[in-house]
GROMACS .gro file of C-alpha atoms in nm:
model
  382
    1MET     CA    1   8.275 -12.937  -6.386
    2VAL     CA    2   8.654 -12.881  -6.501
    3ASP     CA    3   8.663 -13.215  -6.551
    4ASP     CA    4   8.409 -13.200  -6.801
    5ILE     CA    5   8.558 -12.958  -7.017
    6SER     CA    6   8.640 -13.068  -7.382
    7MET     CA    7   8.956 -12.911  -7.497
    8PRO     CA    8   9.021 -12.828  -7.883
    9SER     CA    9   9.335 -12.973  -8.025
   10ASN     CA   10   9.658 -12.830  -7.905
   11HIS     CA   11   9.735 -12.475  -8.091
   12GLY     CA   12   9.849 -12.137  -8.066
   13GLY     CA   13   9.902 -11.855  -8.293
   14ILE     CA   14   9.799 -11.447  -8.353
   15VAL     CA   15   9.493 -11.326  -8.442
   16PHE     CA   16   9.489 -10.949  -8.511
   17PRO     CA   17   9.184 -10.768  -8.699
   18LEU     CA   18   9.261 -10.675  -9.078
   19ASP     CA   19   9.401 -10.317  -9.206
   20MET     CA   20   9.635 -10.222  -9.430
   21PHE     CA   21   9.984 -10.406  -9.285
   22ARG     CA   22  10.255 -10.481  -9.484
   23PRO     CA   23  10.321 -10.883  -9.438
   24THR     CA   24  10.705 -10.850  -9.553
   25MET     CA   25  10.772 -10.676  -9.224
   26LEU     CA   26  10.532 -10.880  -8.985
   27ALA     CA   27  10.744 -11.190  -9.117
   28ALA     CA   28  11.076 -10.957  -9.065
   29ALA     CA   29  10.979 -10.875  -8.729
   30ILE     CA   30  10.859 -11.237  -8.587
   31ALA     CA   31  11.163 -11.383  -8.784
   32GLU     CA   32  11.444 -11.105  -8.599
   33GLY     CA   33  11.276 -11.196  -8.260
   34LEU     CA   34  11.332 -11.569  -8.374
   35ILE     CA   35  11.728 -11.563  -8.456
   36SER     CA   36  11.729 -11.321  -8.192
   37GLN     CA   37  11.660 -11.639  -7.939
   38ALA     CA   38  11.908 -11.886  -8.174
   39ARG     CA   39  11.609 -12.037  -8.310
   40ASN     CA   40  11.660 -12.232  -8.652
   41ILE     CA   41  11.433 -12.105  -8.924
   42VAL     CA   42  11.562 -12.210  -9.188
   43ASP     CA   43  11.252 -12.442  -9.273
   44ALA     CA   44  10.988 -12.186  -9.101
   45LYS     CA   45  10.690 -12.007  -9.267
   46LEU     CA   46  10.476 -11.767  -9.145
   47GLU     CA   47  10.098 -11.854  -9.272
   48LEU     CA   48   9.862 -11.557  -9.266
   49VAL     CA   49   9.488 -11.641  -9.299
   50ARG     CA   50   9.204 -11.466  -9.307
   51HIS     CA   51   8.870 -11.552  -9.166
   52PRO     CA   52   8.653 -11.659  -9.415
   53GLU     CA   53   8.373 -11.457  -9.330
   54ILE     CA   54   8.525 -11.164  -9.096
   55GLN     CA   55   8.810 -10.924  -9.090
   56LEU     CA   56   9.036 -11.102  -8.840
   57VAL     CA   57   9.343 -11.312  -8.961
   58LEU     CA   58   9.512 -11.615  -8.804
   59VAL     CA   59   9.929 -11.570  -8.836
   60ARG     CA   60  10.104 -11.918  -8.761
   61ILE     CA   61  10.407 -12.068  -8.817
   62ILE     CA   62  10.511 -12.369  -8.979
   63GLY     CA   63  10.788 -12.547  -8.975
   64GLY     CA   64  11.085 -12.765  -8.718
   65VAL     CA   65  11.131 -12.439  -8.487
   66VAL     CA   66  10.766 -12.514  -8.344
   67GLY     CA   67  10.814 -12.891  -8.243
   68ASP     CA   68  10.544 -13.084  -8.129
   69ASP     CA   69  10.385 -12.849  -7.911
   70PRO     CA   70  10.211 -12.565  -8.059
   71ALA     CA   71  10.083 -12.442  -7.727
   72ALA     CA   72  10.401 -12.459  -7.552
   73PHE     CA   73  10.619 -12.261  -7.841
   74TRP     CA   74  10.393 -11.962  -7.864
   75ARG     CA   75  10.337 -11.955  -7.430
   76GLU     CA   76  10.733 -11.966  -7.406
   77ASN     CA   77  10.749 -11.705  -7.678
   78VAL     CA   78  10.517 -11.424  -7.614
   79GLU     CA   79  10.788 -11.166  -7.704
   80LEU     CA   80  10.654 -11.253  -8.080
   81GLY     CA   81  10.362 -11.117  -8.000
   82VAL     CA   82  10.502 -10.769  -7.867
   83VAL     CA   83  10.706 -10.759  -8.161
   84ALA     CA   84  10.440 -10.863  -8.405
   85SER     CA   85  10.203 -10.550  -8.241
   86GLN     CA   86  10.516 -10.273  -8.337
   87VAL     CA   87  10.462 -10.340  -8.699
   88LEU     CA   88  10.106 -10.391  -8.663
   89PRO     CA   89   9.834 -10.076  -8.681
   90ARG     CA   90   9.558 -10.196  -8.408
   91GLN     CA   91   9.600 -10.459  -8.127
   92CYS     CA   92   9.697 -10.773  -8.201
   93PHE     CA   93   9.609 -11.115  -7.977
   94LEU     CA   94   9.892 -11.364  -7.883
   95TYR     CA   95   9.741 -11.708  -7.755
   96TRP     CA   96   9.798 -12.068  -7.693
   97VAL     CA   97   9.521 -12.373  -7.652
   98ALA     CA   98   9.688 -12.710  -7.478
   99GLY     CA   99   9.428 -13.011  -7.467
  100GLU     CA  100   9.475 -13.316  -7.228
  101PRO     CA  101   9.616 -13.480  -7.072
  102GLU     CA  102   9.757 -13.123  -6.925
  103PRO     CA  103   9.461 -12.864  -7.016
  104ARG     CA  104   9.610 -12.511  -7.027
  105GLN     CA  105   9.494 -12.199  -7.227
  106GLY     CA  106   9.635 -11.825  -7.245
  107PHE     CA  107   9.682 -11.503  -7.435
  108ILE     CA  108   9.849 -11.168  -7.430
  109VAL     CA  109   9.686 -10.878  -7.561
  110ALA     CA  110   9.952 -10.651  -7.731
  111GLN     CA  111   9.969 -10.272  -7.902
  112ARG     CA  112  10.283 -10.049  -8.028
  113GLY     CA  113  10.530 -10.262  -7.857
  114GLN     CA  114  10.297 -10.304  -7.523
  115VAL     CA  115  10.169 -10.600  -7.358
  116LEU     CA  116   9.796 -10.431  -7.184
  117HIS     CA  117   9.700 -10.791  -7.051
  118ALA     CA  118   9.739 -11.097  -7.054
  119GLN     CA  119   9.568 -11.415  -6.882
  120ASP     CA  120   9.737 -11.794  -6.868
  121ALA     CA  121   9.558 -12.101  -6.658
  122THR     CA  122   9.571 -12.432  -6.579
  123GLN     CA  123   9.268 -12.700  -6.489
  124ASP     CA  124   9.349 -12.674  -6.113
  125GLN     CA  125   9.398 -12.305  -6.123
  126LEU     CA  126   8.998 -12.253  -6.244
  127PRO     CA  127   8.761 -12.294  -5.962
  128PRO     CA  128   8.562 -12.662  -5.920
  129GLU     CA  129   8.254 -12.494  -6.085
  130ALA     CA  130   8.397 -12.380  -6.445
  131THR     CA  131   8.267 -12.440  -6.758
  132ALA     CA  132   8.448 -12.421  -7.034
  133ALA     CA  133   8.314 -12.046  -7.085
  134ASP     CA  134   8.549 -11.986  -6.818
  135TRP     CA  135   8.905 -12.015  -6.923
  136PRO     CA  136   9.110 -11.744  -7.080
  137VAL     CA  137   9.119 -11.826  -7.450
  138ALA     CA  138   8.740 -11.854  -7.461
  139GLN     CA  139   8.645 -11.576  -7.303
  140LEU     CA  140   8.867 -11.388  -7.619
  141LEU     CA  141   8.672 -11.589  -7.854
  142THR     CA  142   8.356 -11.468  -7.722
  143GLN     CA  143   8.468 -11.112  -7.763
  144LEU     CA  144   8.607 -11.134  -8.093
  145GLN     CA  145   8.263 -11.338  -8.180
  146LEU     CA  146   8.454 -11.641  -8.304
  147GLU     CA  147   8.411 -12.026  -8.197
  148PRO     CA  148   8.713 -12.226  -8.067
  149GLU     CA  149   8.647 -12.499  -8.357
  150GLU     CA  150   8.684 -12.204  -8.588
  151LEU     CA  151   9.020 -12.100  -8.437
  152ALA     CA  152   9.152 -12.471  -8.353
  153GLY     CA  153   9.084 -12.516  -8.744
  154GLY     CA  154   9.270 -12.278  -8.830
  155PHE     CA  155   8.998 -12.034  -9.026
  156ALA     CA  156   8.941 -12.341  -9.249
  157GLY     CA  157   8.822 -12.193  -9.636
  158GLY     CA  158   8.944 -11.860  -9.566
  159PRO     CA  159   9.215 -11.672  -9.800
  160ARG     CA  160   9.589 -11.761  -9.735
  161VAL     CA  161   9.925 -11.653  -9.738
  162GLU     CA  162  10.234 -11.811  -9.656
  163LEU     CA  163  10.600 -11.655  -9.629
  164SER     CA  164  10.961 -11.801  -9.554
  165LEU     CA  165  11.118 -11.640  -9.229
  166LEU     CA  166  11.411 -11.672  -9.368
  167ASP     CA  167  11.373 -11.495  -9.687
  168ARG     CA  168  11.075 -11.287  -9.606
  169GLU     CA  169  11.041 -11.173  -9.955
  170GLY     CA  170  10.689 -11.121 -10.110
  171ASP     CA  171  10.530 -10.816 -10.303
  172ASP     CA  172  10.285 -10.651  -9.983
  173ARG     CA  173  10.053 -10.574 -10.212
  174GLU     CA  174   9.964 -10.892 -10.410
  175LEU     CA  175   9.977 -11.071 -10.029
  176LEU     CA  176   9.734 -10.790  -9.905
  177MET     CA  177   9.493 -10.846 -10.183
  178THR     CA  178   9.473 -11.224 -10.176
  179LEU     CA  179   9.406 -11.195  -9.803
  180VAL     CA  180   9.105 -10.951  -9.917
  181GLY     CA  181   9.032 -11.233 -10.114
  182GLN     CA  182   9.077 -11.041 -10.471
  183GLN     CA  183   9.315 -11.181 -10.730
  184PRO     CA  184   9.606 -10.985 -10.765
  185GLY     CA  185   9.633 -10.819 -11.143
  186GLY     CA  186   9.293 -10.811 -11.164
  187GLU     CA  187   9.015 -11.115 -11.215
  188ASP     CA  188   9.245 -11.284 -11.465
  189GLY     CA  189   9.483 -11.375 -11.179
  190GLY     CA  190   9.779 -11.104 -11.348
  191GLN     CA  191   9.852 -11.396 -11.579
  192PRO     CA  192  10.089 -11.315 -11.854
  193GLU     CA  193   9.957 -11.283 -12.224
  194ALA     CA  194  10.085 -11.660 -12.432
  195GLY     CA  195  10.368 -11.588 -12.613
  196GLY     CA  196  10.516 -11.301 -12.468
  197PRO     CA  197  10.836 -11.312 -12.277
  198ALA     CA  198  10.700 -11.444 -11.935
  199GLY     CA  199  10.511 -11.718 -12.117
  200SER     CA  200  10.869 -11.871 -12.238
  201ALA     CA  201  11.024 -12.153 -12.092
  202PRO     CA  202  11.306 -12.108 -11.861
  203ASP     CA  203  11.642 -12.174 -11.945
  204ALA     CA  204  11.700 -12.486 -11.839
  205GLU     CA  205  12.086 -12.472 -11.784
  206ALA     CA  206  11.975 -12.131 -11.547
  207GLY     CA  207  12.024 -12.229 -11.165
  208PRO     CA  208  11.795 -12.096 -10.892
  209PRO     CA  209  11.882 -11.704 -10.825
  210ALA     CA  210  12.069 -11.683 -10.579
  211PRO     CA  211  11.871 -11.548 -10.281
  212LYS     CA  212  11.938 -11.198 -10.135
  213ARG     CA  213  12.121 -11.082  -9.820
  214ALA     CA  214  12.153 -10.761  -9.698
  215SER     CA  215  12.409 -10.662  -9.488
  216VAL     CA  216  12.398 -10.552  -9.115
  217GLU     CA  217  12.464 -10.156  -9.236
  218ASP     CA  218  12.200 -10.253  -9.473
  219ASP     CA  219  11.954 -10.365  -9.217
  220LYS     CA  220  11.993 -10.091  -8.994
  221LYS     CA  221  11.929  -9.897  -9.289
  222ARG     CA  222  11.591 -10.009  -9.356
  223ARG     CA  223  11.482 -10.007  -9.069
  224ALA     CA  224  11.555  -9.673  -8.984
  225ALA     CA  225  11.385  -9.524  -9.319
  226GLU     CA  226  11.100  -9.755  -9.228
  227HIS     CA  227  11.081  -9.574  -8.879
  228GLN     CA  228  11.087  -9.281  -9.048
  229ALA     CA  229  10.863  -9.353  -9.312
  230GLU     CA  230  10.622  -9.483  -8.992
  231LEU     CA  231  10.657  -9.122  -8.828
  232GLU     CA  232  10.590  -8.941  -9.188
  233ALA     CA  233  10.265  -9.152  -9.222
  234ARG     CA  234  10.133  -9.100  -8.866
  235GLN     CA  235  10.233  -8.745  -8.904
  236ALA     CA  236  10.058  -8.726  -9.263
  237LYS     CA  237   9.722  -8.847  -9.080
  238ALA     CA  238   9.777  -8.614  -8.781
  239ASP     CA  239   9.760  -8.345  -9.030
  240SER     CA  240   9.504  -8.497  -9.236
  241ILE     CA  241   9.278  -8.517  -8.928
  242HIS     CA  242   9.330  -8.158  -8.793
  243ALA     CA  243   9.254  -8.007  -9.157
  244ASP     CA  244   8.877  -8.138  -9.132
  245LEU     CA  245   8.776  -8.184  -8.762
  246PRO     CA  246   8.410  -8.250  -8.692
  247TYR     CA  247   8.276  -8.090  -8.364
  248VAL     CA  248   8.016  -8.068  -8.135
  249LEU     CA  249   7.970  -7.781  -7.865
  250ASP     CA  250   7.765  -7.817  -7.566
  251GLU     CA  251   7.767  -7.611  -7.209
  252LEU     CA  252   8.087  -7.873  -7.129
  253GLY     CA  253   8.280  -7.752  -7.404
  254ILE     CA  254   8.366  -7.925  -7.709
  255VAL     CA  255   8.346  -8.301  -7.831
  256VAL     CA  256   8.564  -8.403  -8.155
  257ALA     CA  257   8.520  -8.678  -8.422
  258PRO     CA  258   8.840  -8.709  -8.568
  259ALA     CA  259   8.744  -8.863  -8.901
  260GLY     CA  260   8.976  -9.198  -8.976
  261ALA     CA  261   9.072  -9.208  -8.594
  262GLU     CA  262   9.054  -9.546  -8.419
  263LEU     CA  263   9.144  -9.584  -8.028
  264ALA     CA  264   9.420  -9.741  -8.099
  265ASP     CA  265   9.540  -9.405  -8.252
  266ALA     CA  266   9.666  -9.276  -7.886
  267ASP     CA  267   9.913  -9.001  -8.021
  268ILE     CA  268   9.646  -8.855  -8.231
  269LEU     CA  269   9.399  -8.869  -7.948
  270SER     CA  270   9.554  -8.793  -7.648
  271PRO     CA  271   9.600  -8.356  -7.740
  272PHE     CA  272   9.199  -8.370  -7.768
  273VAL     CA  273   9.151  -8.520  -7.391
  274VAL     CA  274   9.141  -8.146  -7.171
  275ALA     CA  275   9.018  -8.134  -6.850
  276LYS     CA  276   9.001  -7.744  -6.805
  277VAL     CA  277   9.136  -7.562  -7.149
  278ASP     CA  278   9.422  -7.287  -7.040
  279GLY     CA  279   9.557  -7.094  -7.344
  280GLU     CA  280   9.590  -7.271  -7.690
  281LEU     CA  281   9.370  -7.540  -7.835
  282PRO     CA  282   9.436  -7.819  -7.983
  283PRO     CA  283   9.538  -7.803  -8.317
  284GLY     CA  284   9.278  -7.883  -8.564
  285ILE     CA  285   8.998  -7.688  -8.350
  286GLU     CA  286   8.917  -7.406  -8.477
  287ARG     CA  287   9.110  -7.031  -8.323
  288GLY     CA  288   8.828  -6.845  -8.283
  289LEU     CA  289   8.668  -7.091  -8.018
  290GLN     CA  290   8.962  -7.004  -7.812
  291ASP     CA  291   8.784  -6.773  -7.602
  292GLN     CA  292   8.478  -6.922  -7.547
  293LEU     CA  293   8.617  -7.319  -7.499
  294GLN     CA  294   8.822  -7.131  -7.193
  295GLY     CA  295   8.790  -7.323  -6.829
  296LYS     CA  296   8.588  -7.586  -7.032
  297ARG     CA  297   8.689  -7.962  -7.144
  298VAL     CA  298   8.792  -8.114  -7.461
  299ASP     CA  299   8.707  -8.456  -7.569
  300PHE     CA  300   8.741  -8.682  -7.856
  301ALA     CA  301   8.449  -8.952  -7.987
  302VAL     CA  302   8.584  -9.205  -8.193
  303PRO     CA  303   8.431  -9.592  -8.316
  304VAL     CA  304   8.500  -9.910  -8.151
  305GLU     CA  305   8.460 -10.177  -8.360
  306PHE     CA  306   8.585 -10.447  -8.096
  307LEU     CA  307   8.447 -10.460  -7.738
  308SER     CA  308   8.867 -10.526  -7.621
  309GLU     CA  309   8.943 -10.234  -7.769
  310VAL     CA  310   8.843 -10.109  -7.424
  311PHE     CA  311   8.905 -10.216  -7.097
  312VAL     CA  312   8.757 -10.259  -6.765
  313GLU     CA  313   8.929 -10.344  -6.416
  314GLU     CA  314   9.078 -10.697  -6.486
  315GLY     CA  315   9.138 -10.632  -6.834
  316PRO     CA  316   8.998 -10.615  -7.203
  317LEU     CA  317   8.602 -10.591  -7.218
  318SER     CA  318   8.433 -10.862  -7.234
  319LYS     CA  319   8.053 -10.930  -7.412
  320PRO     CA  320   7.936 -11.076  -7.076
  321ALA     CA  321   8.115 -10.804  -6.866
  322PHE     CA  322   7.956 -10.521  -7.107
  323GLU     CA  323   7.610 -10.676  -7.064
  324GLU     CA  324   7.660 -10.738  -6.669
  325ARG     CA  325   7.743 -10.418  -6.592
  326SER     CA  326   7.623 -10.117  -6.889
  327ALA     CA  327   7.346  -9.946  -6.773
  328ALA     CA  328   7.055  -9.847  -7.011
  329ARG     CA  329   7.086  -9.471  -7.118
  330THR     CA  330   6.775  -9.315  -7.368
  331LEU     CA  331   7.042  -9.131  -7.616
  332GLY     CA  332   6.888  -8.924  -7.906
  333GLY     CA  333   6.590  -9.058  -7.813
  334ALA     CA  334   6.719  -9.385  -7.877
  335GLU     CA  335   6.821  -9.696  -7.597
  336LEU     CA  336   7.159  -9.771  -7.523
  337ARG     CA  337   7.396  -9.939  -7.360
  338VAL     CA  338   7.676  -9.714  -7.145
  339LEU     CA  339   7.928  -9.858  -6.963
  340GLU     CA  340   8.263  -9.664  -6.783
  341VAL     CA  341   8.590  -9.813  -6.933
  342LEU     CA  342   8.964  -9.779  -7.019
  343GLY     CA  343   9.102  -9.596  -7.287
  344PRO     CA  344   9.442  -9.757  -7.305
  345ARG     CA  345   9.660  -9.467  -7.336
  346LEU     CA  346   9.401  -9.230  -7.325
  347GLY     CA  347   9.245  -9.288  -7.012
  348ARG     CA  348   8.863  -9.330  -6.910
  349GLY     CA  349   8.584  -9.274  -7.061
  350SER     CA  350   8.187  -9.386  -7.163
  351PHE     CA  351   8.197  -9.680  -7.379
  352ILE     CA  352   7.785  -9.698  -7.572
  353ARG     CA  353   7.690  -9.950  -7.792
  354ARG     CA  354   7.392 -10.038  -7.990
  355GLY     CA  355   7.415 -10.399  -8.165
  356ARG     CA  356   7.742 -10.468  -8.275
  357ALA     CA  357   7.797 -10.072  -8.247
  358GLY     CA  358   8.046  -9.885  -8.013
  359VAL     CA  359   8.176  -9.569  -7.992
  360PHE     CA  360   8.387  -9.430  -7.722
  361VAL     CA  361   8.407  -9.085  -7.548
  362SER     CA  362   8.637  -8.946  -7.352
  363ARG     CA  363   8.400  -8.833  -7.081
  364THR     CA  364   8.271  -9.075  -6.792
  365PRO     CA  365   7.885  -9.157  -6.789
  366GLU     CA  366   7.820  -8.905  -6.519
  367LEU     CA  367   7.849  -8.615  -6.749
  368ALA     CA  368   7.685  -8.516  -7.005
  369LEU     CA  369   7.723  -8.707  -7.373
  370PRO     CA  370   7.706  -8.557  -7.724
  371ALA     CA  371   7.399  -8.750  -7.842
  372ALA     CA  372   7.377  -8.676  -8.214
  373LEU     CA  373   7.742  -8.719  -8.253
  374ILE     CA  374   7.702  -9.041  -8.083
  375THR     CA  375   7.419  -9.149  -8.286
  376GLU     CA  376   7.570  -9.046  -8.612
  377LEU     CA  377   7.868  -9.245  -8.540
  378LEU     CA  378   7.694  -9.542  -8.424
  379ASP     CA  379   7.507  -9.482  -8.746
  380ARG     CA  380   7.810  -9.551  -9.002
  381GLN     CA  381   7.886  -9.846  -8.862
  382GLY     CA  382   7.531 -10.025  -8.973
   0.00000   0.00000   0.00000
């Protein structure tokens, strides 16, 4: 019964898969989101903690701006998850958990500035027979393969870094290396040699350096330059994928396997979703195949690490939903599980899973699936 649910302590934050990102940009985005609401961030710090065993990062804010109710803070500021998703390479999850006397849980899934899904529940909104596993964040943790205690404990034991939300200054490379678990500057931690200038005693009369303050115009230029750099990076990634594009041909057409692409790369993958070729082929596909593929399909297949990267009707796919709805299917002589899902901004397709390894193919299950290609992508994930 709901009355028997033992709720975790009051907490909230943002969780996302660890990938290449700029912690200073994340801090700047969150700071700007708070400043736009006239929030005081003088003492606020952004804390990033990597899970000690898996590649997930927890983001929390420390300081008076959060107040005494972290769950309420994150629930009332869900737009922070949206702005964070604009500078993160993959989807992120902003969540909140409030315990007794008024238990409440919820989360949003955001990717590239868009809310893909949201859930929020109080005790009276759950059915009488609900258990602890039926709360929204509990279901999210099942997808992420986390225990509630790990999240409530702030990924205790994992590497962590902090950034002031007021200054947002830091070395992105060193911050990332710390999160990954490596010492910046090598095994010795990058300490200067004894007797060197960096080891000299500081000038006792010198005051602290004045904090750097960028003008509004400088900030606009910085953001414009960062946006342009992001566009150029996306184009460079697309060009790299187009230069070496593995594929297989079958009776339905062609299925490409863009190396290095993820389901979140909708801008790169969407050209490879063509129901019927009529004229030019998408970039990267050999021109010599153009006549052969007229009137046929173009599809893609990419690895999928987390169940929540794909969607079913009610939201991100969960492990219980996959186990209940997926069908056994033999591909390449191996027993796999297959389910029709939605790839965000890409359309419907098939999610194929073997153990913890997954693949999304932009063909629905009733169509022929490229067994050899799927097996190869699954094998790469171990």
